mmCIF file of C-alpha atoms and ligand atoms in Angstrom:
data_model
loop_
_atom_site.group_PDB
_atom_site.id
_atom_site.type_symbol
_atom_site.label_atom_id
_atom_site.label_comp_id
_atom_site.label_asym_id
_atom_site.label_seq_id
_atom_site.Cartn_x
_atom_site.Cartn_y
_atom_site.Cartn_z
ATOM 1 C CA UNK A 1 -5.973 -93.321 31.434
ATOM 2 C CA UNK A 2 -4.759 -90.394 33.172
ATOM 3 C CA UNK A 3 -3.107 -86.793 31.775
ATOM 4 C CA UNK A 4 -0.661 -86.337 34.515
ATOM 5 C CA UNK A 5 0.362 -90.345 35.232
ATOM 6 C CA UNK A 6 0.461 -91.024 30.983
ATOM 7 C CA UNK A 7 2.549 -88.011 30.863
ATOM 8 C CA UNK A 8 5.365 -88.984 33.282
ATOM 9 C CA UNK A 9 4.979 -92.696 31.515
ATOM 10 C CA UNK A 10 5.528 -91.044 28.095
ATOM 11 C CA UNK A 11 8.503 -88.574 29.153
ATOM 12 C CA UNK A 12 10.001 -91.828 31.035
ATOM 13 C CA UNK A 13 9.821 -94.418 28.130
ATOM 14 C CA UNK A 14 11.488 -91.176 25.507
ATOM 15 C CA UNK A 15 14.540 -91.301 28.163
ATOM 16 C CA UNK A 16 15.022 -95.432 28.302
ATOM 17 C CA UNK A 17 14.232 -95.745 24.475
ATOM 18 C CA UNK A 18 16.687 -93.324 23.776
ATOM 19 C CA UNK A 19 19.041 -94.692 26.115
ATOM 20 C CA UNK A 20 18.791 -98.128 24.326
ATOM 21 C CA UNK A 21 19.387 -96.497 21.481
ATOM 22 C CA UNK A 22 22.891 -95.586 22.757
ATOM 23 C CA UNK A 23 23.469 -99.352 23.960
ATOM 24 C CA UNK A 24 23.106 -100.342 21.008
ATOM 25 C CA UNK A 25 24.971 -97.952 18.745
ATOM 26 C CA UNK A 26 28.104 -98.599 21.528
ATOM 27 C CA UNK A 27 27.927 -102.138 21.016
ATOM 28 C CA UNK A 28 27.052 -102.841 17.778
ATOM 29 C CA UNK A 29 30.339 -103.628 17.105
ATOM 30 C CA UNK A 30 31.537 -106.239 19.935
ATOM 31 C CA UNK A 31 30.471 -109.753 18.844
ATOM 32 C CA UNK A 32 26.538 -110.094 18.351
ATOM 33 C CA UNK A 33 26.733 -113.724 19.227
ATOM 34 C CA UNK A 34 23.960 -114.417 16.344
ATOM 35 C CA UNK A 35 21.749 -117.389 16.798
ATOM 36 C CA UNK A 36 18.271 -118.282 15.026
ATOM 37 C CA UNK A 37 15.006 -118.843 16.278
ATOM 38 C CA UNK A 38 12.089 -120.263 14.455
ATOM 39 C CA UNK A 39 13.974 -120.508 10.986
ATOM 40 C CA UNK A 40 17.521 -120.212 9.996
ATOM 41 C CA UNK A 41 16.122 -116.633 8.825
ATOM 42 C CA UNK A 42 14.684 -115.627 12.279
ATOM 43 C CA UNK A 43 18.206 -114.154 14.006
ATOM 44 C CA UNK A 44 18.430 -112.528 17.505
ATOM 45 C CA UNK A 45 21.256 -111.551 18.779
ATOM 46 C CA UNK A 46 23.058 -110.811 21.938
ATOM 47 C CA UNK A 47 21.559 -106.925 21.669
ATOM 48 C CA UNK A 48 18.284 -107.780 21.575
ATOM 49 C CA UNK A 49 18.533 -109.675 24.538
ATOM 50 C CA UNK A 50 19.894 -107.594 26.506
ATOM 51 C CA UNK A 51 17.550 -104.000 25.642
ATOM 52 C CA UNK A 52 14.715 -105.581 26.201
ATOM 53 C CA UNK A 53 16.329 -107.234 29.499
ATOM 54 C CA UNK A 54 16.889 -103.210 30.286
ATOM 55 C CA UNK A 55 13.142 -102.059 29.403
ATOM 56 C CA UNK A 56 11.488 -104.370 31.919
ATOM 57 C CA UNK A 57 14.200 -104.096 34.687
ATOM 58 C CA UNK A 58 13.539 -100.322 34.525
ATOM 59 C CA UNK A 59 9.968 -100.583 33.942
ATOM 60 C CA UNK A 60 9.880 -103.526 36.717
ATOM 61 C CA UNK A 61 11.195 -101.044 39.279
ATOM 62 C CA UNK A 62 9.418 -97.997 38.052
ATOM 63 C CA UNK A 63 5.862 -99.309 37.490
ATOM 64 C CA UNK A 64 5.481 -102.556 39.532
ATOM 65 C CA UNK A 65 2.229 -103.212 38.218
ATOM 66 C CA UNK A 66 2.311 -102.230 34.916
ATOM 67 C CA UNK A 67 3.258 -105.560 32.459
ATOM 68 C CA UNK A 68 5.353 -105.953 29.740
ATOM 69 C CA UNK A 69 5.304 -108.082 26.405
ATOM 70 C CA UNK A 70 8.230 -108.347 24.950
ATOM 71 C CA UNK A 71 9.556 -110.489 21.696
ATOM 72 C CA UNK A 72 12.351 -112.388 23.753
ATOM 73 C CA UNK A 73 10.249 -113.490 26.268
ATOM 74 C CA UNK A 74 11.803 -111.353 29.319
ATOM 75 C CA UNK A 75 8.177 -109.896 29.922
ATOM 76 C CA UNK A 76 5.220 -111.543 31.738
ATOM 77 C CA UNK A 77 2.476 -114.000 30.157
ATOM 78 C CA UNK A 78 -0.324 -111.985 29.668
ATOM 79 C CA UNK A 79 -4.160 -112.871 28.315
ATOM 80 C CA UNK A 80 -5.731 -110.038 28.774
ATOM 81 C CA UNK A 81 -4.569 -106.496 28.111
ATOM 82 C CA UNK A 82 -6.473 -105.000 31.252
ATOM 83 C CA UNK A 83 -3.976 -102.458 33.258
ATOM 84 C CA UNK A 84 -1.154 -101.019 31.364
ATOM 85 C CA UNK A 85 1.090 -102.871 29.660
ATOM 86 C CA UNK A 86 3.992 -102.680 27.824
ATOM 87 C CA UNK A 87 4.383 -104.051 24.164
ATOM 88 C CA UNK A 88 7.908 -103.747 22.903
ATOM 89 C CA UNK A 89 10.221 -105.277 20.158
ATOM 90 C CA UNK A 90 14.136 -104.276 21.672
ATOM 91 C CA UNK A 91 15.432 -104.171 18.274
ATOM 92 C CA UNK A 92 13.266 -104.377 15.049
ATOM 93 C CA UNK A 93 14.430 -105.394 11.811
ATOM 94 C CA UNK A 94 17.059 -107.713 13.351
ATOM 95 C CA UNK A 95 18.266 -109.189 9.908
ATOM 96 C CA UNK A 96 19.215 -105.160 8.638
ATOM 97 C CA UNK A 97 20.953 -104.670 12.290
ATOM 98 C CA UNK A 98 22.996 -108.319 11.589
ATOM 99 C CA UNK A 99 23.788 -107.481 7.687
ATOM 100 C CA UNK A 100 23.591 -104.190 7.456
ATOM 101 C CA UNK A 101 23.825 -102.059 10.921
ATOM 102 C CA UNK A 102 21.212 -99.663 9.773
ATOM 103 C CA UNK A 103 17.460 -99.573 8.831
ATOM 104 C CA UNK A 104 16.317 -101.245 12.391
ATOM 105 C CA UNK A 105 14.407 -99.562 15.178
ATOM 106 C CA UNK A 106 13.269 -99.795 18.380
ATOM 107 C CA UNK A 107 9.209 -100.558 19.024
ATOM 108 C CA UNK A 108 7.028 -99.086 22.232
ATOM 109 C CA UNK A 109 3.632 -99.507 22.581
ATOM 110 C CA UNK A 110 1.808 -98.537 25.837
ATOM 111 C CA UNK A 111 -1.831 -99.707 25.943
ATOM 112 C CA UNK A 112 -3.899 -98.998 28.691
ATOM 113 C CA UNK A 113 -6.738 -101.810 29.114
ATOM 114 C CA UNK A 114 -6.237 -103.302 25.626
ATOM 115 C CA UNK A 115 -6.327 -99.112 24.092
ATOM 116 C CA UNK A 116 -3.021 -97.566 22.375
ATOM 117 C CA UNK A 117 -1.889 -94.993 24.437
ATOM 118 C CA UNK A 118 1.362 -94.056 23.494
ATOM 119 C CA UNK A 119 3.667 -95.191 20.575
ATOM 120 C CA UNK A 120 7.342 -94.742 19.896
ATOM 121 C CA UNK A 121 9.396 -95.793 16.769
ATOM 122 C CA UNK A 122 13.451 -94.960 17.219
ATOM 123 C CA UNK A 123 15.217 -95.195 14.126
ATOM 124 C CA UNK A 124 18.304 -95.564 15.918
ATOM 125 C CA UNK A 125 21.235 -95.056 13.223
ATOM 126 C CA UNK A 126 19.269 -92.048 11.948
ATOM 127 C CA UNK A 127 18.374 -90.932 15.355
ATOM 128 C CA UNK A 128 15.213 -89.912 14.003
ATOM 129 C CA UNK A 129 12.154 -90.459 16.651
ATOM 130 C CA UNK A 130 8.280 -91.522 15.649
ATOM 131 C CA UNK A 131 6.461 -90.730 18.733
ATOM 132 C CA UNK A 132 2.529 -89.943 19.505
ATOM 133 C CA UNK A 133 0.411 -90.166 22.907
ATOM 134 C CA UNK A 134 -3.675 -90.796 21.930
ATOM 135 C CA UNK A 135 -5.603 -87.574 20.654
ATOM 136 C CA UNK A 136 -2.491 -85.873 20.500
ATOM 137 C CA UNK A 137 -1.361 -85.926 17.065
ATOM 138 C CA UNK A 138 1.961 -87.636 16.423
ATOM 139 C CA UNK A 139 6.063 -86.576 15.979
ATOM 140 C CA UNK A 140 8.808 -87.144 14.159
ATOM 141 C CA UNK A 141 11.335 -85.401 16.299
ATOM 142 C CA UNK A 142 9.890 -82.460 16.949
ATOM 143 C CA UNK A 143 7.762 -82.301 13.554
ATOM 144 C CA UNK A 144 4.195 -82.901 13.874
ATOM 145 C CA UNK A 145 3.175 -85.053 11.279
ATOM 146 C CA UNK A 146 -0.004 -83.457 9.031
ATOM 147 C CA UNK A 147 -2.683 -85.733 8.633
ATOM 148 C CA UNK A 148 -2.811 -87.990 5.952
ATOM 149 C CA UNK A 149 -3.720 -86.465 2.236
ATOM 150 C CA UNK A 150 -6.966 -87.344 0.425
ATOM 151 C CA UNK A 151 -5.412 -87.076 -3.129
ATOM 152 C CA UNK A 152 -4.381 -90.519 -3.528
ATOM 153 C CA UNK A 153 -5.604 -93.477 -4.989
ATOM 154 C CA UNK A 154 -4.506 -96.857 -5.639
ATOM 155 C CA UNK A 155 -2.584 -96.043 -9.267
ATOM 156 C CA UNK A 156 -0.550 -93.878 -7.858
ATOM 157 C CA UNK A 157 -0.068 -94.900 -4.049
ATOM 158 C CA UNK A 158 3.639 -96.537 -2.871
ATOM 159 C CA UNK A 159 2.560 -99.660 -0.701
ATOM 160 C CA UNK A 160 5.010 -100.978 0.929
ATOM 161 C CA UNK A 161 5.152 -105.232 1.124
ATOM 162 C CA UNK A 162 7.728 -107.921 0.897
ATOM 163 C CA UNK A 163 8.572 -110.033 -1.787
ATOM 164 C CA UNK A 164 6.919 -113.334 0.179
ATOM 165 C CA UNK A 165 3.163 -111.831 -1.158
ATOM 166 C CA UNK A 166 4.635 -113.217 -4.867
ATOM 167 C CA UNK A 167 5.499 -116.511 -3.790
ATOM 168 C CA UNK A 168 2.763 -118.829 -3.227
ATOM 169 C CA UNK A 169 1.938 -118.439 0.131
ATOM 170 C CA UNK A 170 -0.981 -119.749 2.399
ATOM 171 C CA UNK A 171 -3.366 -116.113 2.336
ATOM 172 C CA UNK A 172 -3.289 -114.804 -1.093
ATOM 173 C CA UNK A 173 -3.531 -116.358 -4.554
ATOM 174 C CA UNK A 174 0.197 -115.175 -5.822
ATOM 175 C CA UNK A 175 -1.287 -114.256 -9.333
ATOM 176 C CA UNK A 176 -3.498 -111.645 -7.187
ATOM 177 C CA UNK A 177 -0.537 -110.147 -5.429
ATOM 178 C CA UNK A 178 1.303 -110.040 -8.890
ATOM 179 C CA UNK A 179 -1.758 -107.803 -9.668
ATOM 180 C CA UNK A 180 -1.506 -105.559 -7.354
ATOM 181 C CA UNK A 181 1.755 -104.895 -7.424
ATOM 182 C CA UNK A 182 1.077 -104.054 -11.171
ATOM 183 C CA UNK A 183 -1.722 -102.309 -10.272
ATOM 184 C CA UNK A 184 -0.451 -99.903 -7.934
ATOM 185 C CA UNK A 185 2.646 -97.702 -8.350
ATOM 186 C CA UNK A 186 5.187 -98.917 -6.899
ATOM 187 C CA UNK A 187 5.981 -101.002 -3.552
ATOM 188 C CA UNK A 188 9.294 -101.018 -0.876
ATOM 189 C CA UNK A 189 9.912 -103.296 1.756
ATOM 190 C CA UNK A 190 12.143 -102.075 4.393
ATOM 191 C CA UNK A 191 12.969 -105.024 6.437
ATOM 192 C CA UNK A 192 11.814 -103.239 9.774
ATOM 193 C CA UNK A 193 7.388 -103.413 10.171
ATOM 194 C CA UNK A 194 7.807 -100.818 12.510
ATOM 195 C CA UNK A 195 9.629 -98.176 9.899
ATOM 196 C CA UNK A 196 7.036 -99.351 7.442
ATOM 197 C CA UNK A 197 3.901 -97.992 10.308
ATOM 198 C CA UNK A 198 6.335 -94.972 10.635
ATOM 199 C CA UNK A 199 6.318 -94.605 6.604
ATOM 200 C CA UNK A 200 2.992 -94.650 7.191
ATOM 201 C CA UNK A 201 2.241 -92.396 8.907
ATOM 202 C CA UNK A 202 4.592 -89.809 8.164
ATOM 203 C CA UNK A 203 2.937 -90.245 4.503
ATOM 204 C CA UNK A 204 6.246 -91.397 2.329
ATOM 205 C CA UNK A 205 4.758 -94.853 2.150
ATOM 206 C CA UNK A 206 0.586 -94.598 1.475
ATOM 207 C CA UNK A 207 0.327 -98.308 3.004
ATOM 208 C CA UNK A 208 2.499 -101.301 4.034
ATOM 209 C CA UNK A 209 0.581 -104.983 4.296
ATOM 210 C CA UNK A 210 2.004 -107.875 5.584
ATOM 211 C CA UNK A 211 1.079 -111.855 5.669
ATOM 212 C CA UNK A 212 2.307 -111.761 9.509
ATOM 213 C CA UNK A 213 2.976 -109.762 12.667
ATOM 214 C CA UNK A 214 3.028 -109.892 15.908
ATOM 215 C CA UNK A 215 2.035 -107.383 18.303
ATOM 216 C CA UNK A 216 5.453 -105.666 19.381
ATOM 217 C CA UNK A 217 6.087 -105.509 15.526
ATOM 218 C CA UNK A 218 2.311 -103.223 15.260
ATOM 219 C CA UNK A 219 2.021 -101.691 18.827
ATOM 220 C CA UNK A 220 3.194 -98.621 18.617
ATOM 221 C CA UNK A 221 2.836 -98.547 14.547
ATOM 222 C CA UNK A 222 -0.356 -98.620 15.067
ATOM 223 C CA UNK A 223 -0.620 -95.711 17.730
ATOM 224 C CA UNK A 224 1.454 -93.328 15.335
ATOM 225 C CA UNK A 225 -0.634 -94.352 12.380
ATOM 226 C CA UNK A 226 -3.755 -93.249 14.404
ATOM 227 C CA UNK A 227 -2.506 -90.082 15.316
ATOM 228 C CA UNK A 228 -2.624 -89.403 10.815
ATOM 229 C CA UNK A 229 -5.840 -90.550 10.776
ATOM 230 C CA UNK A 230 -4.670 -93.719 9.054
ATOM 231 C CA UNK A 231 -6.111 -96.774 10.230
ATOM 232 C CA UNK A 232 -4.406 -100.640 10.781
ATOM 233 C CA UNK A 233 -6.814 -104.251 10.189
ATOM 234 C CA UNK A 234 -6.328 -107.566 9.114
ATOM 235 C CA UNK A 235 -6.396 -107.946 5.810
ATOM 236 C CA UNK A 236 -9.803 -108.637 5.662
ATOM 237 C CA UNK A 237 -10.648 -105.755 7.382
ATOM 238 C CA UNK A 238 -10.725 -107.181 10.630
ATOM 239 C CA UNK A 239 -9.539 -105.105 14.596
ATOM 240 C CA UNK A 240 -6.431 -106.623 15.528
ATOM 241 C CA UNK A 241 -6.320 -108.798 18.622
ATOM 242 C CA UNK A 242 -3.174 -107.388 20.665
ATOM 243 C CA UNK A 243 -2.144 -110.794 21.745
ATOM 244 C CA UNK A 244 -2.196 -112.524 18.621
ATOM 245 C CA UNK A 245 -0.464 -112.669 15.362
ATOM 246 C CA UNK A 246 -2.033 -111.695 12.488
ATOM 247 C CA UNK A 247 -1.785 -110.188 8.814
ATOM 248 C CA UNK A 248 -1.791 -106.562 8.938
ATOM 249 C CA UNK A 249 -2.645 -103.445 6.797
ATOM 250 C CA UNK A 250 -1.892 -99.926 7.442
ATOM 251 C CA UNK A 251 -2.333 -97.620 5.503
ATOM 252 C CA UNK A 252 -3.937 -94.082 4.215
ATOM 253 C CA UNK A 253 -8.352 -94.804 4.877
ATOM 254 C CA UNK A 254 -8.891 -93.816 1.105
ATOM 255 C CA UNK A 255 -6.608 -96.415 0.823
ATOM 256 C CA UNK A 256 -8.549 -99.322 2.794
ATOM 257 C CA UNK A 257 -11.393 -100.639 1.622
ATOM 258 C CA UNK A 258 -10.510 -100.951 -2.576
ATOM 259 C CA UNK A 259 -6.778 -102.412 -0.976
ATOM 260 C CA UNK A 260 -9.208 -105.617 0.960
ATOM 261 C CA UNK A 261 -11.957 -105.779 -1.528
ATOM 262 C CA UNK A 262 -8.675 -106.800 -4.396
ATOM 263 C CA UNK A 263 -6.765 -109.007 -1.996
ATOM 264 C CA UNK A 264 -10.152 -110.778 -1.791
ATOM 265 C CA UNK A 265 -10.031 -111.657 -5.210
ATOM 266 C CA UNK A 266 -7.196 -114.035 -4.772
ATOM 267 C CA UNK A 267 -7.902 -115.176 -1.116
ATOM 268 C CA UNK A 268 -7.561 -118.302 0.172
HETATM 269 C C1 IPD B 301 10.709 -108.346 11.630
HETATM 270 C C2 IPD B 301 10.656 -107.225 10.701
HETATM 271 C C3 IPD B 301 10.311 -107.749 9.302
HETATM 272 C C4 IPD B 301 9.045 -108.574 9.152
HETATM 273 C C5 IPD B 301 9.236 -109.514 9.758
HETATM 274 C C6 IPD B 301 9.443 -109.074 11.212
HETATM 275 P P1 IPD B 301 12.225 -108.897 13.849
HETATM 276 O O1 IPD B 301 10.438 -108.396 13.094
HETATM 277 O O2 IPD B 301 9.625 -106.532 11.118
HETATM 278 O O3 IPD B 301 10.203 -106.363 8.782
HETATM 279 O O4 IPD B 301 9.025 -108.752 7.645
HETATM 280 O O5 IPD B 301 7.725 -110.102 10.305
HETATM 281 O O6 IPD B 301 9.038 -110.117 12.668
HETATM 282 O O7 IPD B 301 11.909 -110.068 13.893
HETATM 283 O O8 IPD B 301 13.162 -108.230 12.846
HETATM 284 O O9 IPD B 301 12.073 -108.031 15.116
HETATM 285 CA CA1 CA B 302 9.753 -107.276 14.832
HETATM 286 CA CA1 CA B 303 12.860 -108.123 17.053
#
């Protein structure tokens, strides 16, 4: 992507993300009209919809040839990643948003012909913006994030993963995941995939595993993690297809092979 064009899109995207954060803060104490989607724990509120609609309206007005993939369905239905595609999760961590009013994020990834060019993750309540342009490093607000440490091994790693990994699940035998949890130094579960990617990029987690995520959960995070030397694949080590749901491993590259081989022991 041409640098001038990318800088313009990036500045505009950051402005909209910050404005969307202000809308959320201003309106989060009004009735949220909470509904459920795929299951009783899959929540959506009037603000998830309102924020996605806000992005779609602005993007379509300003960049009429860009395409949009959004969780709440206000964007386009796409079958290819050709062109400039915005991949948006208006509120990632809706359960946290509803129950805790914190620990949720706005996530915006911008891809050109399938290549991640811009990633923005905004922790709204902490007012922390994680952002990156491909090839230019990743930032936490104005601070440039260092490259990930080379001094880590599985036994002193902190890995983000939720408790469904320890229940009977369709991907890995639970005795293997229980052994994995005992092998690492600690696990964390923050309830927002986007924030787990941001924490992996920041190096406060050494990796994050998910049984299944959608493109809007990971699009921004992949760009940000890449910029500090991190890697993202599915749990078998395959490249992520940004048009489909998949399992996810994002981590410090030093841990990647070991985590994948560990989980393969119980892979179904
Ligand atoms: C969810 C969160 C959560 C992850 C789920 C996602 P949502 O996104 O990222 O941490 O475990 O798989 O669906 O629904 O709050 O946007
Ligand atoms: Ca999400
Ligand atoms: Ca969401």
